């Protein structure tokens, strides 16, 4: 069975000089339609309750996440590890009722807390952007 590390290495090989011409030519922009198409195929598999196809389509979305991350890594922008770190931090930060001391008693309260934290984060980002521009 292949691992996440194996997939990461496969994507890097596809983008390498010894790799696939199509994969080497891809950019963030060129992959947008692919990501939209694959996401639509995920929706269709869910709608059809087709677990085998859902597994395959989620793999295609994951491959596109890795391909975009590989392109970013090649440009020195970020790595897949930074993507994983960022989303892990976000999940922990936005779930203080799971990873901290906050209490929620319903799905609605959990979603309200998520949205409150998200709004605070966006406000903080805007403040930082304004501070940098001054």
CSV table of N, CA and C in Angstrom, one decimal:
chain,number,residue,atom,x,y,z
A,1,UNK,N,0.8,-1.2,0.0
A,1,UNK,CA,0.0,0.0,0.0
A,1,UNK,C,0.9,1.3,0.0
A,2,UNK,N,0.6,2.2,-0.9
A,2,UNK,CA,1.3,3.4,-0.9
A,2,UNK,C,1.0,4.4,0.2
A,3,UNK,N,2.0,5.2,0.6
A,3,UNK,CA,1.9,6.2,1.7
A,3,UNK,C,1.7,7.6,1.1
A,4,UNK,N,1.4,8.5,2.0
A,4,UNK,CA,1.4,9.9,1.6
A,4,UNK,C,2.8,10.3,1.1
A,5,UNK,N,3.8,9.9,1.7
A,5,UNK,CA,5.2,10.2,1.3
A,5,UNK,C,5.4,9.7,-0.1
A,6,UNK,N,4.9,8.5,-0.4
A,6,UNK,CA,5.1,7.9,-1.7
A,6,UNK,C,4.4,8.8,-2.8
A,7,UNK,N,3.2,9.2,-2.5
A,7,UNK,CA,2.4,10.1,-3.4
A,7,UNK,C,3.2,11.4,-3.6
A,8,UNK,N,3.7,12.0,-2.5
A,8,UNK,CA,4.5,13.2,-2.7
A,8,UNK,C,5.7,13.0,-3.6
A,9,UNK,N,6.4,11.9,-3.5
A,9,UNK,CA,7.5,11.6,-4.3
A,9,UNK,C,7.1,11.3,-5.8
A,10,UNK,N,5.9,10.7,-6.0
A,10,UNK,CA,5.4,10.5,-7.3
A,10,UNK,C,5.1,11.8,-8.0
A,11,UNK,N,4.5,12.7,-7.3
A,11,UNK,CA,4.2,14.0,-7.9
A,11,UNK,C,5.5,14.8,-8.2
A,12,UNK,N,6.4,14.7,-7.3
A,12,UNK,CA,7.7,15.4,-7.6
A,12,UNK,C,8.4,14.8,-8.8
A,13,UNK,N,8.3,13.5,-9.0
A,13,UNK,CA,8.9,12.8,-10.1
A,13,UNK,C,8.2,13.2,-11.4
A,14,UNK,N,6.9,13.3,-11.4
A,14,UNK,CA,6.1,13.7,-12.5
A,14,UNK,C,6.5,15.1,-13.0
A,15,UNK,N,6.8,16.0,-12.0
A,15,UNK,CA,7.2,17.4,-12.3
A,15,UNK,C,8.7,17.5,-12.7
A,16,UNK,N,9.5,16.5,-12.5
A,16,UNK,CA,10.9,16.5,-12.8
A,16,UNK,C,11.2,16.5,-14.2
A,17,UNK,N,12.5,16.7,-14.6
A,17,UNK,CA,12.9,16.6,-16.0
A,17,UNK,C,12.7,15.2,-16.6
A,18,UNK,N,12.7,14.2,-15.7
A,18,UNK,CA,12.5,12.8,-16.2
A,18,UNK,C,11.0,12.5,-16.2
A,19,UNK,N,10.2,13.4,-15.8
A,19,UNK,CA,8.8,13.2,-15.6
A,19,UNK,C,7.9,13.4,-16.8
A,20,UNK,N,6.7,13.8,-16.6
A,20,UNK,CA,5.7,13.8,-17.7
A,20,UNK,C,5.6,15.3,-18.2
A,21,UNK,N,5.6,15.4,-19.5
A,21,UNK,CA,5.5,16.8,-20.1
A,21,UNK,C,4.3,17.5,-19.6
A,22,UNK,N,3.1,16.9,-19.6
A,22,UNK,CA,1.9,17.5,-19.2
A,22,UNK,C,2.0,18.1,-17.7
A,23,UNK,N,2.5,17.2,-16.8
A,23,UNK,CA,2.6,17.6,-15.4
A,23,UNK,C,3.6,18.8,-15.3
A,24,UNK,N,4.7,18.7,-16.0
A,24,UNK,CA,5.7,19.8,-16.0
A,24,UNK,C,5.2,21.1,-16.4
A,25,UNK,N,4.2,21.1,-17.4
A,25,UNK,CA,3.7,22.3,-17.9
A,25,UNK,C,2.6,23.0,-17.1
A,26,UNK,N,2.1,22.3,-16.1
A,26,UNK,CA,1.0,22.8,-15.3
A,26,UNK,C,1.4,24.0,-14.4
A,27,UNK,N,0.4,24.9,-14.2
A,27,UNK,CA,0.6,26.1,-13.4
A,27,UNK,C,-0.6,26.1,-12.5
A,28,UNK,N,-0.6,27.0,-11.5
A,28,UNK,CA,-1.8,27.2,-10.6
A,28,UNK,C,-3.0,27.5,-11.5
A,29,UNK,N,-2.8,28.4,-12.5
A,29,UNK,CA,-3.9,28.8,-13.3
A,29,UNK,C,-4.4,27.6,-14.2
A,30,UNK,N,-3.5,26.9,-14.8
A,30,UNK,CA,-4.0,25.8,-15.6
A,30,UNK,C,-4.7,24.7,-14.8
A,31,UNK,N,-4.4,24.6,-13.6
A,31,UNK,CA,-5.0,23.5,-12.8
A,31,UNK,C,-6.4,23.9,-12.2
A,32,UNK,N,-6.8,25.1,-12.3
A,32,UNK,CA,-8.0,25.6,-11.7
A,32,UNK,C,-9.2,24.8,-12.3
A,33,UNK,N,-9.3,24.6,-13.6
A,33,UNK,CA,-10.4,23.9,-14.2
A,33,UNK,C,-10.3,22.4,-13.8
A,34,UNK,N,-9.2,21.8,-13.7
A,34,UNK,CA,-9.1,20.4,-13.2
A,34,UNK,C,-9.6,20.3,-11.8
A,35,UNK,N,-9.3,21.2,-11.0
A,35,UNK,CA,-9.7,21.2,-9.6
A,35,UNK,C,-11.2,21.3,-9.5
A,36,UNK,N,-11.8,22.2,-10.3
A,36,UNK,CA,-13.2,22.4,-10.3
A,36,UNK,C,-13.9,21.2,-10.9
A,37,UNK,N,-13.4,20.6,-11.9
A,37,UNK,CA,-14.0,19.4,-12.5
A,37,UNK,C,-13.9,18.2,-11.5
A,38,UNK,N,-12.8,18.0,-10.9
A,38,UNK,CA,-12.7,16.9,-9.9
A,38,UNK,C,-13.6,17.1,-8.7
A,39,UNK,N,-13.7,18.4,-8.3
A,39,UNK,CA,-14.6,18.7,-7.1
A,39,UNK,C,-16.0,18.3,-7.5
A,40,UNK,N,-16.4,18.7,-8.7
A,40,UNK,CA,-17.8,18.3,-9.2
A,40,UNK,C,-18.0,16.8,-9.2
A,41,UNK,N,-16.9,16.1,-9.6
A,41,UNK,CA,-17.0,14.6,-9.6
A,41,UNK,C,-17.2,14.1,-8.2
A,42,UNK,N,-16.5,14.7,-7.2
A,42,UNK,CA,-16.7,14.3,-5.8
A,42,UNK,C,-18.2,14.5,-5.5
A,43,UNK,N,-18.8,15.7,-5.8
A,43,UNK,CA,-20.2,16.0,-5.5
A,43,UNK,C,-21.1,14.9,-6.1
A,44,UNK,N,-20.8,14.5,-7.4
A,44,UNK,CA,-21.6,13.5,-8.1
A,44,UNK,C,-21.5,12.2,-7.4
A,45,UNK,N,-20.3,11.8,-7.0
A,45,UNK,CA,-20.2,10.5,-6.2
A,45,UNK,C,-20.9,10.5,-4.9
A,46,UNK,N,-20.9,11.7,-4.2
A,46,UNK,CA,-21.7,11.8,-3.0
A,46,UNK,C,-23.2,11.7,-3.3
A,47,UNK,N,-23.6,12.4,-4.3
A,47,UNK,CA,-25.1,12.4,-4.7
A,47,UNK,C,-25.5,11.0,-5.0
A,48,UNK,N,-24.6,10.2,-5.6
A,48,UNK,CA,-25.0,8.9,-6.0
A,48,UNK,C,-24.7,7.8,-5.0
A,49,UNK,N,-24.1,8.3,-3.8
A,49,UNK,CA,-23.8,7.4,-2.7
A,49,UNK,C,-22.8,6.3,-3.2
A,50,UNK,N,-21.9,6.7,-4.1
A,50,UNK,CA,-21.0,5.7,-4.8
A,50,UNK,C,-19.6,5.8,-4.1
A,51,UNK,N,-19.4,5.0,-3.0
A,51,UNK,CA,-18.3,5.1,-2.2
A,51,UNK,C,-17.0,4.7,-3.0
A,52,UNK,N,-17.0,3.8,-3.9
A,52,UNK,CA,-15.9,3.4,-4.7
A,52,UNK,C,-15.4,4.6,-5.5
A,53,UNK,N,-16.4,5.3,-6.2
A,53,UNK,CA,-16.0,6.4,-7.0
A,53,UNK,C,-15.6,7.6,-6.1
A,54,UNK,N,-16.3,7.8,-5.0
A,54,UNK,CA,-15.9,8.9,-4.1
A,54,UNK,C,-14.5,8.7,-3.6
A,55,UNK,N,-14.0,7.5,-3.3
A,55,UNK,CA,-12.7,7.3,-2.9
A,55,UNK,C,-11.7,7.7,-4.0
A,56,UNK,N,-12.0,7.3,-5.3
A,56,UNK,CA,-11.2,7.7,-6.4
A,56,UNK,C,-11.2,9.2,-6.6
A,57,UNK,N,-12.3,9.8,-6.6
A,57,UNK,CA,-12.4,11.3,-6.8
A,57,UNK,C,-11.7,12.1,-5.8
A,58,UNK,N,-11.8,11.6,-4.5
A,58,UNK,CA,-11.1,12.3,-3.4
A,58,UNK,C,-9.6,12.2,-3.7
A,59,UNK,N,-9.2,11.0,-4.2
A,59,UNK,CA,-7.7,10.9,-4.5
A,59,UNK,C,-7.3,11.8,-5.6
A,60,UNK,N,-8.2,12.1,-6.6
A,60,UNK,CA,-7.9,13.0,-7.6
A,60,UNK,C,-7.8,14.5,-7.1
A,61,UNK,N,-8.6,14.8,-6.1
A,61,UNK,CA,-8.5,16.1,-5.5
A,61,UNK,C,-7.2,16.2,-4.7
A,62,UNK,N,-6.9,15.2,-4.0
A,62,UNK,CA,-5.7,15.2,-3.2
A,62,UNK,C,-4.5,15.3,-4.1
A,63,UNK,N,-4.5,14.6,-5.2
A,63,UNK,CA,-3.4,14.7,-6.2
A,63,UNK,C,-3.2,16.1,-6.7
A,64,UNK,N,-4.3,16.8,-6.9
A,64,UNK,CA,-4.3,18.2,-7.3
A,64,UNK,C,-3.8,19.1,-6.2
A,65,UNK,N,-4.1,18.9,-5.0
A,65,UNK,CA,-3.5,19.6,-3.9
A,65,UNK,C,-2.0,19.4,-3.8
A,66,UNK,N,-1.6,18.2,-4.0
A,66,UNK,CA,-0.2,17.9,-4.0
A,66,UNK,C,0.5,18.5,-5.2
A,67,UNK,N,-0.1,18.5,-6.4
A,67,UNK,CA,0.5,19.1,-7.6
A,67,UNK,C,0.7,20.6,-7.4
A,68,UNK,N,-0.4,21.2,-6.9
A,68,UNK,CA,-0.3,22.7,-6.7
A,68,UNK,C,0.8,23.0,-5.6
A,69,UNK,N,0.8,22.2,-4.6
A,69,UNK,CA,1.9,22.4,-3.6
A,69,UNK,C,3.3,22.1,-4.1
A,70,UNK,N,3.4,21.2,-5.0
A,70,UNK,CA,4.7,20.9,-5.6
A,70,UNK,C,5.2,22.1,-6.4
A,71,UNK,N,4.2,22.7,-7.2
A,71,UNK,CA,4.5,23.9,-8.0
A,71,UNK,C,4.9,25.0,-7.1
A,72,UNK,N,4.2,25.2,-6.0
A,72,UNK,CA,4.6,26.3,-5.0
A,72,UNK,C,5.9,26.0,-4.4
A,73,UNK,N,6.2,24.8,-4.1
A,73,UNK,CA,7.5,24.4,-3.5
A,73,UNK,C,8.6,24.8,-4.5
A,74,UNK,N,8.4,24.4,-5.8
A,74,UNK,CA,9.4,24.8,-6.8
A,74,UNK,C,9.7,26.3,-6.9
A,75,UNK,N,8.6,27.0,-6.7
A,75,UNK,CA,8.7,28.5,-6.7
A,75,UNK,C,9.2,29.1,-5.4
A,76,UNK,N,9.4,28.3,-4.4
A,76,UNK,CA,9.9,28.8,-3.1
A,76,UNK,C,8.8,29.5,-2.3
A,77,UNK,N,7.5,29.2,-2.7
A,77,UNK,CA,6.4,29.9,-2.0
A,77,UNK,C,6.0,29.2,-0.7
A,78,UNK,N,5.7,27.9,-0.8
A,78,UNK,CA,5.4,27.1,0.4
A,78,UNK,C,5.5,25.6,0.0
A,79,UNK,N,5.4,24.7,1.0
A,79,UNK,CA,5.5,23.3,0.8
A,79,UNK,C,4.2,22.6,1.2
A,80,UNK,N,4.1,21.4,0.9
A,80,UNK,CA,2.9,20.6,1.3
A,80,UNK,C,2.9,20.5,2.8
A,81,UNK,N,4.1,20.5,3.4
A,81,UNK,CA,4.2,20.4,4.9
A,81,UNK,C,3.6,21.7,5.5
A,82,UNK,N,3.9,22.8,4.9
A,82,UNK,CA,3.3,24.1,5.4
A,82,UNK,C,1.8,24.1,5.2
A,83,UNK,N,1.3,23.5,4.1
A,83,UNK,CA,-0.2,23.4,4.0
A,83,UNK,C,-0.8,22.6,5.1
A,84,UNK,N,-0.1,21.4,5.4
A,84,UNK,CA,-0.6,20.5,6.4
A,84,UNK,C,-0.5,21.2,7.8
A,85,UNK,N,0.6,21.9,8.0
A,85,UNK,CA,0.8,22.6,9.3
A,85,UNK,C,-0.3,23.7,9.5
A,86,UNK,N,-0.5,24.4,8.4
A,86,UNK,CA,-1.5,25.5,8.5
A,86,UNK,C,-2.9,25.0,8.7
A,87,UNK,N,-3.3,24.0,8.0
A,87,UNK,CA,-4.7,23.5,8.2
A,87,UNK,C,-4.8,22.8,9.6
A,88,UNK,N,-3.8,22.2,10.1
A,88,UNK,CA,-3.8,21.6,11.4
A,88,UNK,C,-4.0,22.6,12.5
A,89,UNK,N,-3.1,23.7,12.4
A,89,UNK,CA,-3.3,24.8,13.3
A,89,UNK,C,-4.7,25.4,13.3
A,90,UNK,N,-5.2,25.6,12.0
A,90,UNK,CA,-6.5,26.2,11.9
A,90,UNK,C,-7.6,25.3,12.6
A,91,UNK,N,-7.5,24.0,12.3
A,91,UNK,CA,-8.5,23.1,12.9
A,91,UNK,C,-8.5,23.1,14.4
A,92,UNK,N,-7.3,23.2,15.0
A,92,UNK,CA,-7.1,23.2,16.5
A,92,UNK,C,-7.6,24.6,17.0
A,93,UNK,N,-7.3,25.6,16.3
A,93,UNK,CA,-7.6,27.0,16.7
A,93,UNK,C,-9.1,27.2,16.7
A,94,UNK,N,-9.8,26.7,15.6
A,94,UNK,CA,-11.2,26.9,15.4
A,94,UNK,C,-12.1,25.9,16.1
A,95,UNK,N,-11.5,25.0,16.9
A,95,UNK,CA,-12.2,24.0,17.6
A,95,UNK,C,-11.8,24.0,19.1
A,96,UNK,N,-11.9,25.2,19.8
A,96,UNK,CA,-11.5,25.3,21.2
A,96,UNK,C,-12.4,24.4,22.1
A,97,UNK,N,-13.6,24.0,21.6
A,97,UNK,CA,-14.4,23.1,22.3
A,97,UNK,C,-14.0,21.7,22.3
A,98,UNK,N,-13.0,21.4,21.4
A,98,UNK,CA,-12.5,20.1,21.3
A,98,UNK,C,-11.0,20.1,21.9
A,99,UNK,N,-10.2,21.1,21.5
A,99,UNK,CA,-8.8,21.1,21.9
A,99,UNK,C,-8.5,22.1,23.0
A,100,UNK,N,-9.5,22.7,23.5
A,100,UNK,CA,-9.4,23.7,24.6
A,100,UNK,C,-10.5,23.6,25.6
A,101,UNK,N,-10.7,24.7,26.3
A,101,UNK,CA,-11.7,24.7,27.4
A,101,UNK,C,-13.1,25.2,27.1
A,102,UNK,N,-13.3,25.6,25.8
A,102,UNK,CA,-14.6,26.2,25.5
A,102,UNK,C,-15.7,25.1,25.5
A,103,UNK,N,-16.9,25.5,25.7
A,103,UNK,CA,-18.0,24.5,25.8
A,103,UNK,C,-19.0,24.9,24.7
A,104,UNK,N,-19.5,23.9,24.0
A,104,UNK,CA,-20.6,24.0,23.1
A,104,UNK,C,-21.6,22.9,23.4
A,105,UNK,N,-22.9,23.2,23.2
A,105,UNK,CA,-23.9,22.1,23.5
A,105,UNK,C,-24.7,21.7,22.3
A,106,UNK,N,-24.3,22.3,21.1
A,106,UNK,CA,-25.1,21.9,19.9
A,106,UNK,C,-24.2,22.2,18.7
A,107,UNK,N,-24.6,21.6,17.5
A,107,UNK,CA,-24.0,21.9,16.3
A,107,UNK,C,-24.0,23.4,16.0
A,108,UNK,N,-25.1,24.0,16.2
A,108,UNK,CA,-25.2,25.5,16.0
A,108,UNK,C,-24.2,26.3,16.8
A,109,UNK,N,-24.1,25.9,18.1
A,109,UNK,CA,-23.1,26.7,18.9
A,109,UNK,C,-21.7,26.4,18.4
A,110,UNK,N,-21.4,25.2,18.0
A,110,UNK,CA,-20.1,24.9,17.4
A,110,UNK,C,-19.8,25.7,16.1
A,111,UNK,N,-20.8,25.8,15.3
A,111,UNK,CA,-20.7,26.6,14.0
A,111,UNK,C,-20.6,28.1,14.3
A,112,UNK,N,-21.3,28.5,15.3
A,112,UNK,CA,-21.3,30.0,15.7
A,112,UNK,C,-19.9,30.3,16.2
A,113,UNK,N,-19.3,29.4,17.0
A,113,UNK,CA,-18.0,29.6,17.6
A,113,UNK,C,-16.9,29.6,16.4
A,114,UNK,N,-17.1,28.7,15.5
A,114,UNK,CA,-16.2,28.6,14.3
A,114,UNK,C,-16.2,29.9,13.6
A,115,UNK,N,-17.4,30.4,13.3
A,115,UNK,CA,-17.6,31.7,12.5
A,115,UNK,C,-17.1,32.9,13.3
A,116,UNK,N,-17.2,32.9,14.6
A,116,UNK,CA,-16.7,34.0,15.4
A,116,UNK,C,-15.2,34.0,15.3
A,117,UNK,N,-14.6,32.9,15.5
A,117,UNK,CA,-13.1,32.8,15.4
A,117,UNK,C,-12.6,33.2,14.0
A,118,UNK,N,-13.3,32.7,13.0
A,118,UNK,CA,-12.9,33.0,11.6
A,118,UNK,C,-13.0,34.5,11.4
A,119,UNK,N,-14.1,35.1,11.9
A,119,UNK,CA,-14.2,36.6,11.7
A,119,UNK,C,-13.1,37.3,12.5
A,120,UNK,N,-12.7,36.9,13.6
A,120,UNK,CA,-11.6,37.5,14.4
A,120,UNK,C,-10.3,37.4,13.6
A,121,UNK,N,-10.1,36.2,13.0
A,121,UNK,CA,-8.9,36.0,12.3
A,121,UNK,C,-8.8,36.9,11.1
A,122,UNK,N,-9.9,37.0,10.4
A,122,UNK,CA,-9.9,37.9,9.2
A,122,UNK,C,-9.7,39.4,9.6
A,123,UNK,N,-10.3,39.8,10.7
A,123,UNK,CA,-10.1,41.2,11.2
A,123,UNK,C,-8.6,41.4,11.5
A,124,UNK,N,-8.0,40.4,12.1
A,124,UNK,CA,-6.6,40.5,12.5
A,124,UNK,C,-5.7,40.6,11.3
A,125,UNK,N,-6.1,39.8,10.2
A,125,UNK,CA,-5.3,39.9,9.0
A,125,UNK,C,-5.4,41.2,8.3
A,126,UNK,N,-6.7,41.8,8.3
A,126,UNK,CA,-6.9,43.1,7.7
A,126,UNK,C,-6.1,44.1,8.5
A,127,UNK,N,-6.1,44.0,9.8
A,127,UNK,CA,-5.3,45.0,10.7
A,127,UNK,C,-3.8,44.9,10.3
A,128,UNK,N,-3.3,43.7,10.2
A,128,UNK,CA,-1.9,43.5,9.9
A,128,UNK,C,-1.6,44.1,8.5
A,129,UNK,N,-2.5,43.9,7.5
A,129,UNK,CA,-2.2,44.4,6.2
A,129,UNK,C,-2.2,46.0,6.3
A,130,UNK,N,-3.1,46.6,7.0
A,130,UNK,CA,-3.2,48.0,7.1
A,130,UNK,C,-1.9,48.5,7.8
A,131,UNK,N,-1.5,47.8,8.9
A,131,UNK,CA,-0.3,48.3,9.6
A,131,UNK,C,0.9,48.2,8.6
A,132,UNK,N,1.0,47.2,7.8
A,132,UNK,CA,2.1,47.1,6.8
A,132,UNK,C,2.1,48.2,5.8
A,133,UNK,N,0.9,48.6,5.4
A,133,UNK,CA,0.8,49.7,4.3
A,133,UNK,C,1.1,51.1,4.9
A,134,UNK,N,1.1,51.2,6.1
A,134,UNK,CA,1.3,52.6,6.7
A,134,UNK,C,2.8,52.9,7.0
